[in-house]
Amino acid sequence: MPRRQYSKMILATFLYGGIVLMFLAAGMFIYGVHMFTYRGQFSTWEKDIGEFSFLFWLPTLLSGLISTMISISIRNSIGRKAGRKQPEGTKDL
């Protein structure tokens, strides 16, 4: 497989992985808030999962955003180097 195909596959993996991480963070936040506000009997592992979900939802969201933004910016810079025409009034950095 050519080298260019590998780079496209890696960028796609970072892009889709970042999107999945953002959805995972939303689910973690909802589950953590649900466990924090619900009154009832839960097992210890359910309580622990709720605590860790509420604790780590923000780092998960930030890592998903960073991964997505990096992959988009690299994809755009590769596209410019490959010869895409620049819109009028813009210049390459």
Coordinates of N, CA and C in Angstrom, one line a residue:
M1 N 0.8 -1.2 0.0 CA 0.0 0.0 0.0 C 0.9 1.2 0.0
P2 N 0.6 2.2 -0.8 CA 1.4 3.4 -0.9 C 1.4 4.2 0.5
R3 N 2.4 5.0 0.7 CA 2.6 5.7 1.9 C 1.4 6.7 2.1
R4 N 0.9 7.3 1.0 CA -0.1 8.3 1.1 C -1.4 7.6 1.7
Q5 N -1.6 6.4 1.3 CA -2.8 5.6 1.8 C -2.7 5.4 3.4
Y6 N -1.5 5.1 3.8 CA -1.3 5.0 5.3 C -1.6 6.3 6.0
S7 N -1.2 7.4 5.5 CA -1.4 8.7 6.2 C -2.9 9.0 6.2
K8 N -3.6 8.7 5.1 CA -5.0 8.9 5.1 C -5.7 8.0 6.1
M9 N -5.3 6.8 6.2 CA -5.9 5.9 7.2 C -5.7 6.3 8.6
I10 N -4.5 6.8 8.9 CA -4.2 7.3 10.2 C -5.0 8.5 10.5
L11 N -5.1 9.4 9.6 CA -5.9 10.7 9.8 C -7.4 10.3 10.0
A12 N -7.9 9.4 9.3 CA -9.3 9.0 9.4 C -9.5 8.3 10.8
T13 N -8.5 7.5 11.3 CA -8.6 6.9 12.6 C -8.6 8.0 13.7
F14 N -7.8 9.0 13.6 CA -7.8 10.1 14.6 C -9.1 10.8 14.5
L15 N -9.6 11.1 13.3 CA -10.8 11.8 13.2 C -12.0 11.1 13.8
Y16 N -12.2 9.8 13.4 CA -13.3 9.1 13.9 C -13.1 8.7 15.4
G17 N -11.9 8.5 15.8 CA -11.7 8.2 17.2 C -12.0 9.4 18.1
G18 N -11.7 10.6 17.6 CA -12.0 11.8 18.3 C -13.5 12.0 18.4
I19 N -14.2 11.7 17.4 CA -15.7 11.8 17.4 C -16.3 10.8 18.4
V20 N -15.8 9.6 18.4 CA -16.3 8.6 19.3 C -16.0 9.0 20.7
L21 N -14.8 9.5 21.0 CA -14.5 10.0 22.3 C -15.4 11.1 22.8
M22 N -15.8 12.0 21.9 CA -16.7 13.0 22.3 C -18.1 12.5 22.7
F23 N -18.6 11.5 21.9 CA -19.8 10.8 22.3 C -19.7 10.0 23.6
L24 N -18.6 9.4 23.8 CA -18.3 8.7 25.0 C -18.3 9.6 26.2
A25 N -17.7 10.8 26.0 CA -17.7 11.8 27.1 C -19.1 12.3 27.5
A26 N -19.9 12.4 26.5 CA -21.3 12.8 26.7 C -22.1 11.8 27.5
G27 N -21.9 10.5 27.1 CA -22.5 9.4 27.9 C -22.0 9.3 29.3
M28 N -20.7 9.5 29.4 CA -20.1 9.4 30.8 C -20.6 10.5 31.7
F29 N -20.8 11.7 31.1 CA -21.4 12.8 31.9 C -22.8 12.5 32.3
I30 N -23.6 12.1 31.4 CA -25.0 11.8 31.7 C -25.1 10.7 32.7
Y31 N -24.3 9.6 32.6 CA -24.3 8.5 33.6 C -23.8 9.0 34.9
G32 N -22.7 9.8 35.0 CA -22.2 10.3 36.2 C -23.2 11.2 36.9
V33 N -23.9 12.1 36.2 CA -24.9 13.0 36.8 C -26.1 12.1 37.3
H34 N -26.5 11.1 36.5 CA -27.6 10.3 36.9 C -27.2 9.5 38.2
M35 N -26.1 9.0 38.3 CA -25.7 8.3 39.6 C -25.5 9.3 40.7
F36 N -25.1 10.5 40.4 CA -24.9 11.5 41.5 C -26.2 11.9 42.1
T37 N -27.3 12.0 41.3 CA -28.5 12.6 41.7 C -29.6 11.5 42.1
Y38 N -29.4 10.3 41.7 CA -30.4 9.2 42.0 C -30.3 8.7 43.4
R39 N -31.4 8.5 44.0 CA -31.4 8.0 45.4 C -32.0 6.5 45.3
G40 N -31.2 5.6 45.8 CA -31.6 4.2 45.7 C -30.4 3.3 46.1
Q41 N -30.7 2.0 46.0 CA -29.7 1.1 46.3 C -28.9 0.6 45.0
F42 N -27.6 0.8 45.0 CA -26.7 0.4 43.9 C -25.6 -0.4 44.5
S43 N -25.1 -1.3 43.7 CA -23.9 -2.1 44.2 C -22.7 -1.1 44.2
T44 N -21.6 -1.6 44.8 CA -20.4 -0.8 44.9 C -19.8 -0.5 43.6
W45 N -19.8 -1.5 42.6 CA -19.2 -1.2 41.4 C -20.0 -0.2 40.5
E46 N -21.3 -0.2 40.6 CA -22.1 0.8 39.9 C -21.8 2.2 40.5
K47 N -21.6 2.3 41.8 CA -21.3 3.6 42.4 C -19.9 4.1 41.9
D48 N -18.9 3.1 41.9 CA -17.6 3.4 41.5 C -17.5 3.9 40.0
I49 N -18.3 3.2 39.1 CA -18.3 3.5 37.7 C -18.9 4.9 37.6
G50 N -19.9 5.3 38.3 CA -20.5 6.6 38.3 C -19.6 7.7 38.7
E51 N -18.8 7.4 39.8 CA -17.8 8.4 40.3 C -16.7 8.6 39.2
F52 N -16.2 7.5 38.7 CA -15.1 7.7 37.7 C -15.6 8.3 36.4
S53 N -16.9 8.0 36.0 CA -17.4 8.6 34.8 C -17.6 10.1 35.0
F54 N -18.0 10.5 36.2 CA -18.2 12.0 36.5 C -16.8 12.6 36.6
L55 N -15.8 11.9 37.1 CA -14.5 12.5 37.2 C -13.8 12.7 35.9
F56 N -13.9 11.7 35.0 CA -13.1 11.7 33.8 C -13.9 12.1 32.5
W57 N -15.1 12.6 32.6 CA -15.8 13.0 31.4 C -15.1 14.2 30.7
L58 N -14.7 15.2 31.4 CA -14.1 16.4 30.8 C -12.7 16.1 30.2
P59 N -11.8 15.3 30.8 CA -10.6 14.9 30.0 C -10.8 14.1 28.8
T60 N -11.9 13.3 28.8 CA -12.2 12.5 27.6 C -12.7 13.4 26.5
L61 N -13.6 14.4 26.9 CA -14.1 15.3 25.9 C -13.0 16.1 25.3
L62 N -12.1 16.6 26.1 CA -10.9 17.4 25.6 C -10.0 16.6 24.7
S63 N -9.7 15.4 25.1 CA -8.9 14.6 24.2 C -9.6 14.3 22.9
G64 N -10.9 14.1 22.9 CA -11.6 13.9 21.6 C -11.6 15.1 20.8
L65 N -11.8 16.3 21.4 CA -11.7 17.6 20.6 C -10.3 17.8 20.0
I66 N -9.3 17.6 20.8 CA -7.9 17.8 20.4 C -7.6 16.9 19.2
S67 N -8.0 15.6 19.4 CA -7.7 14.6 18.3 C -8.4 15.0 17.0
T68 N -9.7 15.4 17.1 CA -10.4 15.8 15.9 C -9.9 17.0 15.3
M69 N -9.5 18.0 16.1 CA -9.0 19.3 15.5 C -7.6 19.1 14.9
I70 N -6.8 18.2 15.5 CA -5.5 18.0 14.9 C -5.6 17.2 13.5
S71 N -6.5 16.2 13.5 CA -6.7 15.5 12.3 C -7.3 16.4 11.2
I72 N -8.2 17.3 11.5 CA -8.8 18.1 10.5 C -7.7 19.1 10.0
S73 N -6.9 19.7 10.9 CA -5.9 20.7 10.4 C -4.8 20.0 9.6
I74 N -4.4 18.8 10.0 CA -3.4 18.1 9.1 C -4.0 17.7 7.8
R75 N -5.2 17.3 7.8 CA -5.9 16.9 6.5 C -5.9 18.2 5.6
N76 N -6.3 19.3 6.1 CA -6.3 20.5 5.3 C -5.0 21.0 4.8
S77 N -3.9 20.8 5.7 CA -2.6 21.2 5.2 C -2.1 20.3 4.2
I78 N -2.4 19.0 4.3 CA -2.0 18.0 3.2 C -2.7 18.3 1.9
G79 N -4.0 18.7 2.0 CA -4.8 19.1 0.8 C -4.2 20.3 0.1
R80 N -3.7 21.3 0.9 CA -3.1 22.4 0.3 C -1.8 22.1 -0.4
K81 N -1.0 21.2 0.2 CA 0.2 20.9 -0.4 C 0.1 20.0 -1.6
A82 N -1.1 19.3 -1.7 CA -1.3 18.4 -2.8 C -1.8 19.2 -4.1
G83 N -2.0 20.5 -3.9 CA -2.4 21.3 -5.1 C -3.8 21.7 -5.2
R84 N -4.5 21.7 -4.1 CA -5.9 22.3 -4.1 C -5.8 23.8 -4.3
K85 N -6.7 24.3 -5.0 CA -6.7 25.7 -5.3 C -7.2 26.4 -4.1
Q86 N -6.5 27.5 -3.7 CA -6.8 28.3 -2.6 C -8.0 29.2 -2.9
P87 N -8.9 29.5 -2.0 CA -10.0 30.5 -2.3 C -9.3 31.9 -2.4
E88 N -10.0 32.7 -3.2 CA -9.6 34.0 -3.4 C -9.4 34.8 -2.1
G89 N -8.4 35.6 -2.0 CA -8.2 36.4 -0.8 C -7.5 35.7 0.4
T90 N -7.2 34.4 0.2 CA -6.5 33.7 1.3 C -5.1 33.3 0.8
K91 N -4.2 33.1 1.7 CA -2.8 32.7 1.4 C -2.4 31.6 2.3
D92 N -1.4 30.9 1.8 CA -0.9 29.7 2.5 C 0.0 30.3 3.7
L93 N -0.1 29.6 4.8 CA 0.7 30.1 6.0 C 2.1 29.5 5.9

